[in-house]
XYZ file of N, CA, C and O in Angstrom:
660
model
N -74.998 123.965 175.453
C -73.561 123.736 175.359
C -73.151 123.830 173.904
O -73.750 123.217 173.033
N -72.118 124.581 173.646
C -71.687 124.833 172.278
C -71.060 123.610 171.614
O -71.103 123.488 170.395
N -70.482 122.722 172.389
C -69.915 121.494 171.821
C -71.014 120.697 171.129
O -70.835 120.213 170.015
N -72.172 120.614 171.763
C -73.300 119.890 171.175
C -73.737 120.533 169.869
O -74.031 119.837 168.890
N -73.775 121.845 169.813
C -74.167 122.543 168.580
C -73.200 122.234 167.449
O -73.608 121.915 166.329
N -71.896 122.318 167.713
C -70.893 122.014 166.689
C -71.045 120.569 166.226
O -71.012 120.283 165.023
N -71.236 119.672 167.160
C -71.382 118.250 166.831
C -72.591 118.020 165.923
O -72.480 117.399 164.862
N -73.735 118.552 166.309
C -74.961 118.351 165.527
C -74.862 119.044 164.167
O -75.176 118.443 163.131
N -74.412 120.300 164.138
C -74.301 121.020 162.868
C -73.343 120.305 161.916
O -73.606 120.216 160.711
N -72.254 119.795 162.445
C -71.288 119.081 161.604
C -71.879 117.797 161.043
O -71.688 117.482 159.868
N -72.593 117.055 161.873
C -73.238 115.829 161.396
C -74.245 116.152 160.300
O -74.287 115.482 159.274
N -75.057 117.172 160.512
C -76.074 117.520 159.517
C -75.432 117.975 158.214
O -75.927 117.644 157.134
N -74.331 118.713 158.299
C -73.636 119.177 157.101
C -72.911 118.034 156.393
O -72.991 117.888 155.184
N -72.213 117.223 157.150
C -71.373 116.169 156.582
C -72.163 114.969 156.088
O -71.840 114.404 155.047
N -73.171 114.569 156.835
C -73.821 113.289 156.555
C -75.189 113.379 155.886
O -75.815 112.350 155.646
N -75.663 114.594 155.569
C -76.937 114.716 154.840
C -76.800 113.970 153.512
O -75.846 114.172 152.769
N -77.726 113.098 153.223
C -77.678 112.312 151.998
C -76.778 111.091 152.087
O -76.745 110.278 151.161
N -76.041 110.962 153.179
C -75.163 109.801 153.380
C -75.764 108.875 154.424
O -75.848 107.674 154.214
N -76.169 109.446 155.557
C -76.805 108.672 156.618
C -78.316 108.886 156.555
O -78.772 109.922 156.070
N -79.080 107.931 157.048
C -80.544 108.094 157.032
C -80.968 109.346 157.797
O -80.432 109.653 158.871
N -81.935 110.070 157.244
C -82.388 111.310 157.883
C -82.966 111.047 159.266
O -82.856 111.886 160.156
N -83.540 109.863 159.512
C -84.086 109.563 160.839
C -82.979 109.547 161.887
O -83.186 109.943 163.023
N -81.783 109.116 161.495
C -80.648 109.123 162.420
C -80.234 110.563 162.714
O -80.009 110.936 163.862
N -80.149 111.390 161.683
C -79.755 112.784 161.871
C -80.800 113.551 162.670
O -80.463 114.362 163.536
N -82.068 113.293 162.402
C -83.148 113.982 163.117
C -83.239 113.551 164.581
O -83.755 114.288 165.416
N -82.731 112.372 164.888
C -82.782 111.877 166.261
C -81.773 112.588 167.165
O -81.869 112.505 168.383
N -80.833 113.302 166.570
C -79.837 114.035 167.357
C -80.475 115.318 167.881
O -80.864 116.174 167.097
N -80.571 115.425 169.185
C -81.154 116.624 169.781
C -80.102 117.399 170.567
O -79.137 116.816 171.079
N -80.314 118.693 170.649
C -79.395 119.528 171.428
C -79.367 119.061 172.881
O -78.295 118.981 173.494
N -80.530 118.722 173.417
C -80.592 118.275 174.807
C -79.799 116.980 175.016
O -79.013 116.865 175.952
N -80.004 116.012 174.133
C -79.305 114.730 174.249
C -77.805 114.867 174.069
O -77.023 114.292 174.822
N -77.380 115.643 173.070
C -75.947 115.815 172.827
C -75.290 116.658 173.919
O -74.149 116.402 174.296
N -76.008 117.638 174.432
C -75.459 118.425 175.539
C -75.202 117.523 176.740
O -74.128 117.578 177.356
N -76.145 116.655 177.054
C -75.975 115.724 178.182
C -74.811 114.783 177.922
O -74.000 114.522 178.817
N -74.697 114.282 176.707
C -73.623 113.339 176.359
C -72.259 113.997 176.537
O -71.357 113.454 177.155
N -72.087 115.206 175.972
C -70.784 115.852 176.023
C -70.482 116.424 177.407
O -69.336 116.404 177.844
N -71.477 116.898 178.101
C -71.267 117.375 179.472
C -70.753 116.218 180.343
O -69.816 116.378 181.121
N -71.363 115.045 180.198
C -70.943 113.874 180.976
C -69.511 113.471 180.624
O -68.708 113.155 181.508
N -69.163 113.490 179.340
C -67.800 113.114 178.922
C -66.766 114.078 179.479
O -65.702 113.668 179.949
N -67.079 115.367 179.443
C -66.135 116.372 179.937
C -65.980 116.274 181.452
O -64.871 116.321 181.979
N -67.067 116.102 182.155
C -67.013 116.025 183.622
C -66.355 114.742 184.121
O -65.716 114.750 185.166
N -66.514 113.653 183.391
C -66.010 112.351 183.842
C -64.488 112.321 183.918
O -63.919 111.649 184.775
N -63.835 113.029 183.039
C -62.365 113.016 182.995
C -61.824 111.594 183.064
O -60.843 111.309 183.736
N -62.490 110.711 182.349
C -62.104 109.296 182.330
C -61.231 108.976 181.142
O -60.326 109.740 180.797
N -61.552 107.894 180.485
C -60.735 107.435 179.360
C -60.841 108.383 178.168
O -59.930 108.489 177.369
N -61.966 109.089 178.041
C -62.181 110.005 176.920
C -61.871 111.438 177.350
O -62.397 111.926 178.337
N -60.995 112.103 176.589
C -60.703 113.519 176.809
C -61.376 114.317 175.704
O -61.514 113.833 174.583
N -61.776 115.546 176.010
C -62.436 116.409 175.039
C -61.699 117.738 174.991
O -61.452 118.354 176.031
N -61.344 118.177 173.790
C -60.755 119.498 173.559
C -61.690 120.269 172.643
O -62.375 119.671 171.807
N -61.682 121.590 172.782
C -62.461 122.439 171.888
C -61.556 123.493 171.259
O -60.508 123.832 171.799
N -61.998 124.000 170.111
C -61.367 125.149 169.458
C -62.361 126.297 169.582
O -63.560 126.105 169.358
N -61.858 127.457 169.970
C -62.711 128.630 170.122
C -62.210 129.759 169.231
O -61.019 129.834 168.932
N -63.144 130.621 168.861
C -62.804 131.768 168.024
C -63.570 132.975 168.518
O -64.767 133.117 168.218
N -62.926 133.816 169.302
C -63.477 135.075 169.779
C -64.969 135.073 170.042
O -65.473 134.273 170.821
N -65.682 135.945 169.347
C -67.111 136.127 169.587
C -67.948 134.932 169.165
O -69.093 134.801 169.570
N -67.392 134.037 168.377
C -68.137 132.864 167.913
C -68.163 131.743 168.949
O -68.976 130.835 168.856
N -67.245 131.770 169.902
C -67.186 130.720 170.914
C -66.617 129.431 170.350
O -65.678 129.451 169.551
N -67.195 128.315 170.734
C -66.696 127.004 170.313
C -66.993 126.801 168.826
O -68.141 126.917 168.393
N -65.933 126.510 168.064
C -66.095 126.280 166.627
C -65.638 124.892 166.198
O -65.775 124.516 165.045
N -65.096 124.131 167.136
C -64.644 122.785 166.819
C -64.457 121.982 168.082
O -64.356 122.548 169.173
N -64.440 120.666 167.926
C -64.254 119.791 169.078
C -63.642 118.461 168.639
O -63.797 118.055 167.497
N -62.940 117.859 169.571
C -62.417 116.523 169.351
C -62.470 115.764 170.671
O -62.383 116.357 171.741
N -62.654 114.460 170.568
C -62.545 113.599 171.745
C -61.603 112.463 171.380
O -61.543 112.041 170.218
N -60.866 111.980 172.366
C -59.814 110.998 172.078
C -59.443 110.250 173.348
O -59.821 110.636 174.450
N -58.705 109.170 173.162
C -58.252 108.361 174.283
C -57.614 107.092 173.776
O -57.199 107.010 172.614
N -57.570 106.075 174.617
C -56.994 104.796 174.199
C -57.844 104.182 173.076
O -59.048 104.388 173.017
N -57.192 103.437 172.213
C -57.928 102.798 171.127
C -58.975 101.840 171.677
O -58.774 101.223 172.725
N -60.083 101.751 170.981
C -61.144 100.833 171.398
C -60.929 99.445 170.828
O -61.574 98.497 171.249
N -60.000 99.328 169.861
C -59.699 98.033 169.247
C -58.231 98.027 168.856
O -57.850 98.620 167.851
N -57.426 97.370 169.639
C -55.988 97.356 169.401
C -55.525 96.388 168.331
O -54.328 96.277 168.073
N -56.443 95.698 167.670
C -56.073 94.668 166.690
C -55.256 95.217 165.520
O -54.493 94.472 164.901
N -55.396 96.499 165.224
C -54.672 97.081 164.090
C -53.306 97.628 164.481
O -52.569 98.129 163.639
N -52.973 97.577 165.765
C -51.651 98.002 166.200
C -51.532 99.469 166.583
O -50.419 99.967 166.740
N -52.639 100.161 166.751
C -52.616 101.558 167.192
C -53.056 101.611 168.647
O -53.997 100.922 169.031
N -52.377 102.427 169.459
C -52.742 102.454 170.877
C -53.600 103.650 171.275
O -54.217 103.657 172.330
N -53.690 104.668 170.429
C -54.545 105.816 170.682
C -55.606 105.930 169.600
O -55.476 105.342 168.525
N -56.670 106.683 169.914
C -57.741 106.858 168.929
C -58.371 108.240 169.083
O -58.613 108.706 170.194
N -58.604 108.886 167.965
C -59.435 110.081 167.928
C -60.844 109.550 167.731
O -61.148 108.927 166.713
N -61.715 109.751 168.710
C -63.085 109.236 168.627
C -63.962 110.151 167.782
O -64.811 109.679 167.031
N -63.795 111.454 167.954
C -64.568 112.427 167.188
C -63.689 113.611 166.833
O -62.777 113.976 167.591
N -63.964 114.224 165.695
C -63.307 115.458 165.279
C -64.302 116.195 164.392
O -64.611 115.732 163.292
N -64.822 117.304 164.895
C -65.811 118.073 164.145
C -65.526 119.548 164.264
O -65.152 120.034 165.335
N -65.701 120.251 163.148
C -65.525 121.696 163.090
C -66.807 122.288 162.518
O -67.399 121.725 161.592
N -67.223 123.424 163.078
C -68.381 124.138 162.560
C -68.169 124.351 161.059
O -67.117 124.847 160.641
N -69.143 123.962 160.232
C -68.979 124.094 158.780
C -68.611 125.504 158.319
O -67.930 125.659 157.299
N -68.986 126.541 159.061
C -68.634 127.915 158.704
C -67.141 128.192 158.862
O -66.648 129.216 158.383
N -66.423 127.287 159.527
C -65.005 127.504 159.803
C -64.102 126.472 159.135
O -62.925 126.363 159.475
N -64.629 125.733 158.172
C -63.802 124.772 157.437
C -62.648 125.502 156.748
O -62.793 126.623 156.272
N -61.503 124.830 156.701
C -60.362 125.352 155.964
C -59.571 126.441 156.656
O -58.698 127.050 156.047
N -59.829 126.674 157.928
C -59.134 127.752 158.649
C -58.119 127.230 159.670
O -57.583 128.004 160.452
N -57.883 125.929 159.706
C -56.853 125.382 160.583
C -57.337 124.825 161.909
O -56.534 124.295 162.685
N -58.629 124.916 162.187
C -59.140 124.432 163.475
C -58.999 122.915 163.605
O -58.621 122.416 164.668
N -59.317 122.190 162.559
C -59.196 120.728 162.599
C -57.765 120.288 162.837
O -57.490 119.416 163.656
N -56.847 120.927 162.141
C -55.419 120.614 162.307
C -54.968 120.926 163.735
O -54.278 120.132 164.369
N -55.383 122.079 164.270
C -55.002 122.458 165.633
C -55.571 121.475 166.648
O -54.880 121.093 167.606
N -56.807 121.037 166.454
C -57.404 120.049 167.357
C -56.656 118.726 167.290
O -56.404 118.099 168.323
N -56.291 118.302 166.086
C -55.521 117.049 165.950
C -54.167 117.177 166.634
O -53.738 116.266 167.343
N -53.485 118.296 166.447
C -52.182 118.497 167.094
C -52.308 118.457 168.609
O -51.490 117.844 169.295
N -53.343 119.106 169.131
C -53.563 119.091 170.569
C -53.868 117.698 171.089
O -53.353 117.281 172.135
N -54.702 116.959 170.356
C -55.035 115.593 170.761
C -53.800 114.703 170.706
O -53.565 113.903 171.620
N -52.992 114.834 169.652
C -51.777 114.029 169.547
C -50.819 114.344 170.703
O -50.230 113.435 171.285
N -50.665 115.611 171.056
C -49.780 115.985 172.170
C -50.296 115.384 173.477
O -49.508 114.858 174.273
N -51.609 115.435 173.698
C -52.184 114.858 174.922
C -52.028 113.349 174.936
O -51.718 112.763 175.986
N -52.217 112.705 173.803
C -52.026 111.250 173.739
C -50.581 110.882 174.054
O -50.324 109.915 174.779
N -49.617 111.657 173.517
C -48.196 111.408 173.828
C -47.954 111.525 175.323
O -47.265 110.687 175.921
N -48.510 112.573 175.949
C -48.326 112.761 177.399
C -48.894 111.597 178.192
O -48.423 111.303 179.288
N -49.906 110.943 177.662
C -50.517 109.795 178.344
C -49.842 108.477 177.976
O -50.324 107.411 178.343
N -48.739 108.544 177.237
C -47.960 107.349 176.932
C -48.306 106.636 175.637
O -47.793 105.555 175.377
N -49.129 107.243 174.815
C -49.479 106.620 173.536
C -48.449 107.001 172.482
O -47.804 108.044 172.570
N -48.321 106.159 171.458
C -47.336 106.429 170.413
C -47.921 106.421 169.005
O -47.230 106.768 168.050
N -49.181 106.035 168.847
C -49.796 105.970 167.524
C -51.286 106.250 167.664
O -51.817 106.294 168.768
N -51.958 106.426 166.516
C -53.371 106.806 166.590
C -54.127 106.364 165.340
O -53.571 106.328 164.241
N -55.394 106.080 165.543
C -56.310 105.778 164.442
C -57.563 106.632 164.618
O -57.908 107.012 165.742
N -58.192 106.960 163.509
C -59.481 107.639 163.511
C -60.350 106.967 162.458
O -59.868 106.601 161.388
N -61.623 106.768 162.792
C -62.572 106.133 161.873
C -63.502 107.201 161.306
O -63.964 108.073 162.028
N -63.772 107.108 160.004
C -64.666 108.048 159.338
C -65.581 107.282 158.395
O -65.176 106.261 157.813
N -66.794 107.770 158.232
C -67.723 107.169 157.272
C -67.016 107.122 155.917
O -66.359 108.081 155.509
N -67.145 106.028 155.221
C -66.442 105.822 153.956
C -66.776 106.884 152.908
O -65.950 107.179 152.043
N -67.959 107.502 152.981
C -68.335 108.526 151.997
C -68.059 109.949 152.486
O -68.360 110.910 151.793
N -67.463 110.079 153.656
C -67.143 111.389 154.209
C -65.914 111.941 153.492
O -64.868 111.285 153.448
N -66.018 113.130 152.951
C -64.907 113.732 152.204
C -63.733 114.143 153.097
O -62.706 114.594 152.600
N -63.854 113.945 154.396
C -62.780 114.289 155.330
C -61.517 113.468 155.046
O -60.431 113.858 155.454
N -61.665 112.385 154.316
C -60.490 111.568 153.991
C -59.372 112.411 153.397
O -58.204 112.178 153.662
N -59.724 113.423 152.610
C -58.705 114.256 151.984
C -57.955 115.085 153.019
O -56.757 115.308 152.884
N -58.641 115.515 154.065
C -57.991 116.224 155.158
C -57.025 115.287 155.880
O -55.870 115.637 156.115
N -57.483 114.088 156.236
C -56.620 113.138 156.942
C -55.401 112.771 156.110
O -54.282 112.687 156.617
N -55.612 112.556 154.825
C -54.490 112.215 153.950
C -53.513 113.378 153.823
O -52.296 113.176 153.769
N -54.012 114.614 153.792
C -53.152 115.793 153.673
C -52.272 115.995 154.899
O -51.202 116.598 154.793
N -52.693 115.466 156.048
C -51.888 115.617 157.268
C -51.253 114.282 157.657
O -51.040 113.998 158.824
N -50.950 113.483 156.658
C -50.165 112.249 156.744
C -50.900 111.029 157.288
O -50.267 110.017 157.594
N -52.214 111.074 157.373
C -52.955 109.878 157.755
C -52.993 108.900 156.584
O -53.101 109.308 155.427
N -52.873 107.641 156.890
C -52.903 106.595 155.857
C -54.150 105.751 156.039
O -54.486 105.367 157.160
N -54.818 105.433 154.942
C -55.940 104.511 154.987
C -55.382 103.141 155.371
O -54.555 102.586 154.654
N -55.806 102.623 156.535
C -55.227 101.382 157.037
C -56.253 100.270 157.230
O -55.876 99.113 157.420
N -57.547 100.607 157.202
C -58.545 99.563 157.450
C -59.915 100.028 156.989
O -60.173 101.225 156.828
N -60.786 99.052 156.813
C -62.193 99.301 156.512
C -63.012 98.399 157.413
O -62.573 97.297 157.762
N -64.199 98.878 157.794
C -65.098 98.071 158.614
C -66.526 98.542 158.366
O -66.750 99.578 157.737
N -67.456 97.791 158.907
C -68.856 98.189 158.851
C -69.367 98.280 160.274
O -69.290 97.311 161.026
N -69.846 99.452 160.640
C -70.423 99.684 161.971
C -71.941 99.673 161.839
O -72.478 99.743 160.732
N -72.616 99.594 162.963
C -74.074 99.649 162.989
C -74.512 100.930 163.685
O -74.033 101.237 164.777
N -75.419 101.677 163.040
C -75.992 102.879 163.640
C -77.498 102.788 163.490
O -78.007 102.816 162.381
N -78.183 102.661 164.612
C -79.637 102.540 164.624
C -80.108 101.446 163.664
O -81.084 101.614 162.949
N -79.358 100.350 163.622
C -79.743 99.214 162.803
C -79.284 99.275 161.359
O -79.490 98.327 160.600
N -78.657 100.364 160.946
C -78.169 100.495 159.572
C -76.677 100.200 159.509
O -75.913 100.607 160.385
N -76.265 99.510 158.450
C -74.856 99.238 158.219
C -74.189 100.516 157.715
O -74.686 101.162 156.786
N -73.081 100.902 158.342
C -72.364 102.119 157.980
C -70.908 101.746 157.674
O -70.166 101.351 158.568
N -70.500 101.880 156.399
C -69.113 101.572 156.047
C -68.168 102.656 156.563
O -68.453 103.846 156.413
N -67.071 102.236 157.190
C -66.109 103.197 157.737
C -64.700 102.881 157.256
O -64.356 101.719 157.029
N -63.909 103.941 157.132
C -62.492 103.815 156.809
C -61.683 104.246 158.018
O -62.018 105.252 158.659
N -60.623 103.499 158.314
C -59.719 103.856 159.398
C -58.464 104.495 158.829
O -57.854 103.952 157.908
N -58.100 105.663 159.370
C -56.874 106.345 158.975
C -55.924 106.300 160.156
O -56.323 106.570 161.286
N -54.677 105.932 159.901
C -53.735 105.741 160.986
C -52.485 106.577 160.875
O -52.066 106.958 159.773
N -51.906 106.842 162.036
C -50.616 107.511 162.172
C -49.767 106.618 163.082
O -50.130 106.397 164.232
N -48.646 106.125 162.567
C -47.776 105.275 163.380
C -46.930 106.094 164.346
O -46.341 105.541 165.269
N -46.863 107.391 164.118
C -46.256 108.283 165.102
C -47.214 109.445 165.284
O -47.950 109.805 164.365
N -47.220 110.012 166.454
C -48.168 111.077 166.773
C -47.630 112.430 166.313
O -47.294 113.304 167.106
N -47.531 112.554 164.995
C -47.058 113.791 164.386
C -47.822 114.015 163.090
O -48.057 113.072 162.339
N -48.203 115.260 162.875
C -48.872 115.617 161.621
C -47.831 116.236 160.701
O -47.100 117.126 161.111
N -47.755 115.736 159.509
C -46.873 116.334 158.509
C -47.699 116.617 157.274
O -48.622 115.871 156.945
N -47.366 117.687 156.623
C -48.075 118.052 155.406
C -47.499 117.250 154.252
O -46.286 117.171 154.089
N -48.362 116.673 153.478
C -47.918 115.975 152.271
C -47.727 117.011 151.179
O -48.561 117.888 150.990
N -46.637 116.889 150.460
C -46.419 117.828 149.354
C -47.361 117.473 148.216
O -47.713 116.311 148.007
N -47.767 118.495 147.513
C -48.687 118.295 146.396
C -47.897 118.311 145.097
O -47.015 119.134 144.909
N -48.245 117.398 144.201
C -47.600 117.383 142.882
C -48.081 118.586 142.085
O -49.237 118.958 142.131
N -47.180 119.200 141.359
C -47.562 120.396 140.567
C -47.757 120.014 139.133
O -47.169 119.309 138.508
């Protein structure tokens, strides 16, 4: 399954040197294929969208649904957002976010949060499309403490922030 490949390749590209290598090495194509196949087939609380590009097939993926923790005042959540590293900067991430936001609106949600590892440079992407740093937390992954930043949107709309010249 191509979703699993994008997920694993993105983790290896993004988190090398940030997360323990044993965690990254534990991700297998078989395990991730089963995980994403089950999520897509379940059609439950988690929805999955993909971005495709002609002969390359799936080049990005996102999963989203109701927030897992409403304490911060957001009712929707992007659980995952990954793009094949070969396709960074081409608009796939933005298109996936727009699609997820539209689907969340259709399901009655009005706001959204996404959590990212605190050392993940994706923060600049989220900030460029109007996400605001709204929270910090520490999650556990295979027994390791992982610092995360939460980026929030109080309305389900992406706007480009103007850059100072």
